[in-house]
Every structure is written in C-alpha cells, then in structure tokens.
mmCIF file of C-alpha atoms in Angstrom:
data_model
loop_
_atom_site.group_PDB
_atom_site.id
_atom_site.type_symbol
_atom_site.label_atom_id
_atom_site.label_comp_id
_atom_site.label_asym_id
_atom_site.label_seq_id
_atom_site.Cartn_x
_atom_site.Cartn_y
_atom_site.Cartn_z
ATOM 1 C CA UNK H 1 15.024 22.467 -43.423
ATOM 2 C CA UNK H 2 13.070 24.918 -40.997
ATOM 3 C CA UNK H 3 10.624 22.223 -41.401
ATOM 4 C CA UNK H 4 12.342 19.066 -40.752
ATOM 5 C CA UNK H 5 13.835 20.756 -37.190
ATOM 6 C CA UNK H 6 10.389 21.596 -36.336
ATOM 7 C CA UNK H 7 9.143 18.050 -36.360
ATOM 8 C CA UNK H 8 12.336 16.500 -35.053
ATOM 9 C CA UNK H 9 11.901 18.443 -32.026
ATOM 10 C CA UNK H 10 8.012 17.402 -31.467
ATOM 11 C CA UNK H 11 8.430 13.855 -31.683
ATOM 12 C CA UNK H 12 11.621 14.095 -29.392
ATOM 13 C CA UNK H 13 9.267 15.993 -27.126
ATOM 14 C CA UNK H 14 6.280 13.291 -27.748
ATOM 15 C CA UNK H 15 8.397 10.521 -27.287
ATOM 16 C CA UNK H 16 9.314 12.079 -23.659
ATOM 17 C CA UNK H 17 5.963 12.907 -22.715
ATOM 18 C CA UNK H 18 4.389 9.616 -23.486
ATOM 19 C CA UNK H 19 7.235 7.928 -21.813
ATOM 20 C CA UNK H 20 6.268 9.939 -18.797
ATOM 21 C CA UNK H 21 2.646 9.557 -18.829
ATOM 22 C CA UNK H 22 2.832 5.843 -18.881
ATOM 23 C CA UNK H 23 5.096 5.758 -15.990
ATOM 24 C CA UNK H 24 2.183 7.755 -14.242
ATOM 25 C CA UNK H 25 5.143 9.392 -12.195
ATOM 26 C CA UNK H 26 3.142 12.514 -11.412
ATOM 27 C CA UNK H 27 -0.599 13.485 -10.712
ATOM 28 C CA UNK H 28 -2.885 15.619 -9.179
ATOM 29 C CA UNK H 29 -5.417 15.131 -7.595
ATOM 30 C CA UNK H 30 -8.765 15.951 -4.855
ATOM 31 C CA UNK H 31 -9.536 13.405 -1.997
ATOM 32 C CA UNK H 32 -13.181 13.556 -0.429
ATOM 33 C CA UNK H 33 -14.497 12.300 2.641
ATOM 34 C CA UNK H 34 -17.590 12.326 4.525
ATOM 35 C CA UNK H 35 -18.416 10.492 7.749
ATOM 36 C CA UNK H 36 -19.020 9.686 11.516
ATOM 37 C CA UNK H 37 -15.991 10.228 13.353
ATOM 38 C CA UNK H 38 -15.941 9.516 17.737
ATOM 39 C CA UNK H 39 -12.938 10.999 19.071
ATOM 40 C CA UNK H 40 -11.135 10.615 22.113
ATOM 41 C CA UNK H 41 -10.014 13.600 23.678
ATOM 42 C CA UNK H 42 -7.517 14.298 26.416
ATOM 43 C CA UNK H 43 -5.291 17.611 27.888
ATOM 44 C CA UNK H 44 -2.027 17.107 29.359
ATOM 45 C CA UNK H 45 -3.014 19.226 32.060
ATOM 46 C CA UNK H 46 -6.267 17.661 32.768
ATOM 47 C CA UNK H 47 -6.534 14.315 31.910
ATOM 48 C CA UNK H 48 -9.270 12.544 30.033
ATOM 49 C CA UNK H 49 -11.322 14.823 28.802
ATOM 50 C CA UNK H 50 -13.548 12.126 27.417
ATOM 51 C CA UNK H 51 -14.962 11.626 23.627
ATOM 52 C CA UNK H 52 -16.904 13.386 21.074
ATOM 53 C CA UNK H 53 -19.007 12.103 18.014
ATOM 54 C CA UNK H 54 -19.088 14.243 15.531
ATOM 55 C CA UNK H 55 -20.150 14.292 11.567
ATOM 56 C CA UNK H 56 -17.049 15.658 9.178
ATOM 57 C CA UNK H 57 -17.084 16.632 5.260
ATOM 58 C CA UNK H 58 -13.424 17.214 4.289
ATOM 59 C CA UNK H 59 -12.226 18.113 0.544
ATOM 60 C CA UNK H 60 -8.188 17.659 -0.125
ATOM 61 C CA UNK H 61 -6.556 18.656 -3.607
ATOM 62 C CA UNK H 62 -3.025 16.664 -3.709
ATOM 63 C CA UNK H 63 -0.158 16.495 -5.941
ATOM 64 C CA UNK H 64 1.844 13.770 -6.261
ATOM 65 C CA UNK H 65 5.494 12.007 -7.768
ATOM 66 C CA UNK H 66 6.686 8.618 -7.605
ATOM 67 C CA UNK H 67 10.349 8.818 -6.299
ATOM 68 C CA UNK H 68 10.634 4.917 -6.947
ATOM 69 C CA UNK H 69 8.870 1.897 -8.291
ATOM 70 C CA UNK H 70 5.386 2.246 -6.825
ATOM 71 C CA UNK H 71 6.530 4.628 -3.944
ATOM 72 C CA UNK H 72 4.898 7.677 -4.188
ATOM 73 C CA UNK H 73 5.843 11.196 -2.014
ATOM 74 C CA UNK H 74 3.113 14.212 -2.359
ATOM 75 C CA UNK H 75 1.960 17.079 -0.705
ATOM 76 C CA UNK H 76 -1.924 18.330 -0.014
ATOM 77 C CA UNK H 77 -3.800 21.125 1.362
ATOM 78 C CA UNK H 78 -6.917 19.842 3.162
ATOM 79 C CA UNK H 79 -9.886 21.433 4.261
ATOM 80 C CA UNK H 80 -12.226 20.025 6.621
ATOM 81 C CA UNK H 81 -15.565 20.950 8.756
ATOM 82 C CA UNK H 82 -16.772 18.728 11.593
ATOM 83 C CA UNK H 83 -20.072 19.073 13.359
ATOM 84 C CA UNK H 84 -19.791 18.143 16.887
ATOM 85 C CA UNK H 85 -21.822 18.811 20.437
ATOM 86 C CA UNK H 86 -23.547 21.512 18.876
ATOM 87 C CA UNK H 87 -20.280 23.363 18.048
ATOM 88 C CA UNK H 88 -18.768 23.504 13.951
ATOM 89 C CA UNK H 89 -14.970 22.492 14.229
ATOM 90 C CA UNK H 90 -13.063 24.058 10.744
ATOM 91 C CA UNK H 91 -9.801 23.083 10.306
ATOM 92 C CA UNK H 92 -7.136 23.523 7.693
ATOM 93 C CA UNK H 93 -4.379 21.283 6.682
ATOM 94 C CA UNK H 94 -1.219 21.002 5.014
ATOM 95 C CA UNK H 95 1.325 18.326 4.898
ATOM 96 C CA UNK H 96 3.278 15.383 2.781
ATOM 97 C CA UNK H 97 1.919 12.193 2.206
ATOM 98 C CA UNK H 98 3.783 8.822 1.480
ATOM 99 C CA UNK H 99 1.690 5.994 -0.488
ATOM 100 C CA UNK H 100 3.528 2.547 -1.373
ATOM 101 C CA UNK H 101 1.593 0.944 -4.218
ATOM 102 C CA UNK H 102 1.444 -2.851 -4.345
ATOM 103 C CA UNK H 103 -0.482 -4.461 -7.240
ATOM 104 C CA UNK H 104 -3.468 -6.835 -6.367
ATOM 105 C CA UNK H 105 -4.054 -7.214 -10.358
ATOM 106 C CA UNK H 106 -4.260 -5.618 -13.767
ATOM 107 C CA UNK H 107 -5.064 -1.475 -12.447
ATOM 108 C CA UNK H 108 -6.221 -1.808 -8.667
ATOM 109 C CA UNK H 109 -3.871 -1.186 -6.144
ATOM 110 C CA UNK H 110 -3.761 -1.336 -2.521
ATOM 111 C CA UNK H 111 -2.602 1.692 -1.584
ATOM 112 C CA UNK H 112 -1.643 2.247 2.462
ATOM 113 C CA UNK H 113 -0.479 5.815 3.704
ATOM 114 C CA UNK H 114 1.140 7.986 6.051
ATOM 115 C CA UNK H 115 -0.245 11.697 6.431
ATOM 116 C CA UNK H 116 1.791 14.308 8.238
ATOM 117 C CA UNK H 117 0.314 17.434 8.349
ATOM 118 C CA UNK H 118 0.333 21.216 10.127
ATOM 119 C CA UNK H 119 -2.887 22.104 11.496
ATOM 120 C CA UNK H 120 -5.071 24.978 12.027
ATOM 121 C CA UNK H 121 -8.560 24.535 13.496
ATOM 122 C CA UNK H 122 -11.271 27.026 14.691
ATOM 123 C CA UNK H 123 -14.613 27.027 16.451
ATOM 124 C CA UNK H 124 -16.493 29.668 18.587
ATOM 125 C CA UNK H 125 -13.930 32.183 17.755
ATOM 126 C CA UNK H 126 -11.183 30.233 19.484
ATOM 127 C CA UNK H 127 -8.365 29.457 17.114
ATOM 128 C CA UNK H 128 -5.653 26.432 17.672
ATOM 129 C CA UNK H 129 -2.657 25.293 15.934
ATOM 130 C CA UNK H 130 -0.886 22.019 15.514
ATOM 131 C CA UNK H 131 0.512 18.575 13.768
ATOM 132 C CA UNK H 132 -1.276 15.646 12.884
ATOM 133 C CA UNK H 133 -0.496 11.780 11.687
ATOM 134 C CA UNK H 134 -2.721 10.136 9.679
ATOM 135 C CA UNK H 135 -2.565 6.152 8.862
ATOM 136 C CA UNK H 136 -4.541 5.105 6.141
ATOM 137 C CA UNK H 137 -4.269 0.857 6.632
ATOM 138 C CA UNK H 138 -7.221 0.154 3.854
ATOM 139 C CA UNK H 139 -6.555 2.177 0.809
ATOM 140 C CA UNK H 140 -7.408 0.960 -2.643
ATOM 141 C CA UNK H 141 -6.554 2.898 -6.037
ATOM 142 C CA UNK H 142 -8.049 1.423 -9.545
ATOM 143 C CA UNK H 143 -6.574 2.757 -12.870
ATOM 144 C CA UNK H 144 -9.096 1.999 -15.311
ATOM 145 C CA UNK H 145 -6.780 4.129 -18.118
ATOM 146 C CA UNK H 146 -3.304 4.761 -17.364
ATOM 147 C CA UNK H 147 -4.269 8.403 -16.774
ATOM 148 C CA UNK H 148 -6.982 8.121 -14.291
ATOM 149 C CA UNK H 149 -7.061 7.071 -10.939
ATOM 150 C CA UNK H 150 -9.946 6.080 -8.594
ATOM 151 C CA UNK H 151 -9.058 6.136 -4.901
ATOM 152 C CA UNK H 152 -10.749 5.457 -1.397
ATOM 153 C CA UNK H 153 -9.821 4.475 2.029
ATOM 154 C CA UNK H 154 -11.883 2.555 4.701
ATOM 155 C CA UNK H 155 -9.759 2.258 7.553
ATOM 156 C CA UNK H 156 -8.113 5.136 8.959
ATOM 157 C CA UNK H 157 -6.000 5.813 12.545
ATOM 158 C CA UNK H 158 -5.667 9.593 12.897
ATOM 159 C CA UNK H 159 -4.106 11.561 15.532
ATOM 160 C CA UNK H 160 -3.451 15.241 15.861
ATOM 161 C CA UNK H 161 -1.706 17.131 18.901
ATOM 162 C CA UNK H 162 -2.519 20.946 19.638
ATOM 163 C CA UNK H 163 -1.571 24.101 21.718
ATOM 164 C CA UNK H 164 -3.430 26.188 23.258
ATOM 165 C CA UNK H 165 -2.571 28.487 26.208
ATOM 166 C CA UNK H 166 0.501 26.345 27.500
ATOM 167 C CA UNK H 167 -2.291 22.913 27.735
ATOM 168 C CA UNK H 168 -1.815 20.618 24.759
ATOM 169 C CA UNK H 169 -5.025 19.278 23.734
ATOM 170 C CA UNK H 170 -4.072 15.314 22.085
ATOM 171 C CA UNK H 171 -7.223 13.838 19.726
ATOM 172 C CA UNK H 172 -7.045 10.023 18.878
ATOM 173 C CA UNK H 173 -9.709 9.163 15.818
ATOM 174 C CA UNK H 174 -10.452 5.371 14.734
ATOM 175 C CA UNK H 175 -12.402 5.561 11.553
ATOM 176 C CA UNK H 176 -14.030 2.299 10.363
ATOM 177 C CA UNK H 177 -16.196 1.768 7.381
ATOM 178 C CA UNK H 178 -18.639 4.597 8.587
ATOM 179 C CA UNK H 179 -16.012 7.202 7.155
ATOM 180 C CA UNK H 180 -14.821 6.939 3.648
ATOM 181 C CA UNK H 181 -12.695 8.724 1.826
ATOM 182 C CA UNK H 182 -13.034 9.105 -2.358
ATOM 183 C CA UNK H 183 -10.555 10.691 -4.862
ATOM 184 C CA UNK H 184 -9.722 11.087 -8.152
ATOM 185 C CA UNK H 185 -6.063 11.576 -9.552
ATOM 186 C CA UNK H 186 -4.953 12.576 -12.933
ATOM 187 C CA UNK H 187 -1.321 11.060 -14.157
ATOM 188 C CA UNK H 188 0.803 12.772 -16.396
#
C-alpha cells in the first residue's frame, strides 16, 4: 500500500512538472553584450555636454515568468564596464523587464522589450546613482528544445538619468548592429 501512495504521488508530481516545463512559464537566464556605444550627454544645469564613444562588455543573469500567453515579466541584475575617453565607467543594474513574444515560426520568436532599471555607476572614485529605460526594438529568441532558449538583440534605444550634487546628468544611447546582445535561458 506504502508502495502504491508512493508512486501515485510521483506521477501526480510528474504530470505537473512536465505540464509546466512545456508551457516554458519560467526561466533563468544570463544576457551578454559587447559593443561600440556613442552617447549623448547633457546636464540640466549646463546644457549639452556633448557625446562620448566608448567600448562596453556587460554580463546580466535574469529570471523570468510568463504572466500570460507569450507575455513575459522578469527581473535582472546587470553588470556592466564601459571604456570611454580614457576613463573605465562600472555600473551596476537592477530592474524588471517586460518581453511580448510573437511567433515568426516553429521556435524563433521576435522578442521586443522594455528595461527599467536602478542604477549605480562609478569611475575615478566618483560614485552616481540613478534610473534607466531600455528599448530593445530588434530582439529575436530561438527555442531549438522546449527547454532552451537562444536570445540576442540588435537594435537598442537606452536612456538613463542621474544625480549628482543637485545637477542631473541625462545619457541618450542608440545602439545599432555594432552592439549585440547574446543570452541563453533555461525553461522550466
């Protein structure tokens, strides 16, 4: 008898778990990125402050649930490091992200997305804080199994908005081609 509950209860468990995974309702999951980024810069105080060009590697592990039928709400921690006039730019991240998934055909999806994040950036021992919006208009996603995912964006609008000293410092980034992003997610 001990038995027979035993393996009632796994395949009621089984049964639930595969239901789940083929959903794909949850994953997890690390975003790369490397690229050439020019970025306008401007203070509220001062104007135009004009642009920069810099070269960025950024790493972002994200988590991930699909609320609705291919609408997808996560959260990610980001870490980034951008090289620019001679000066190393770190910056941390954290924030929710909002994907709508519309099928192109069988497993690839295009995939665009809304970033919010809080921000903390340092260089040259000066530290700021503040919020950023990313736009991700050309995302793609293929699922070659129903458990993996293989992600990357192309076209990006970013901006971010920070404090320092009373002056808020507002950064406007249009990344073309030259900065893609790579990821791989894990459904469950």
């Amino acid at each position: 008898m001990k038995r027979f509950i035993v393996t009632v209860v796994c395949a009621i468990v089984a049964t639930f778990s595969v239901s789940a995974q083929q959903k794909g309702d949850v994953y997890i999951g690390c975003d790369f990125g490397i690229g050439v980024n020019n970025t306008s810069l401007s203070a509220s105080d001062y104007g135009s402050l004009g642009s920069a060009t810099g070269v960025e590697f950024a790493i972002k592990p994200k988590f991930g649930v699909f609320v609705a039928k291919n609408f997808m709400i996560g959260v990610g921690v980001g870490y980034g490091v951008e090289a620019m006039e001679g000066a190393a730019v770190h910056a941390l991240t954290l924030g929710p992200t909002f994907s709508y998934y519309v099928p192109l055909c069988e497993g690839l999806y295009y995939t665009p997305t809304i970033d919010l994040a809080y921000c903390l950036a340092a260089s040259d021992g000066e530290s700021l804080s503040g919020f950023g919006l990313g736009v991700t208009l050309f995302g793609l996603e293929y699922r070659p199994t129903p458990r993996i995912g293989i992600s990357g964006g192309l076209l990006s609008l970013d901006y971010s908005l920070f404090a320092q000293g009373g002056a808020a410092i507002h950064s406007l980034d249009l990344s073309l081609t030259i900065n893609p992003t790579i990821g791989v997610k894990l459904y469950f």
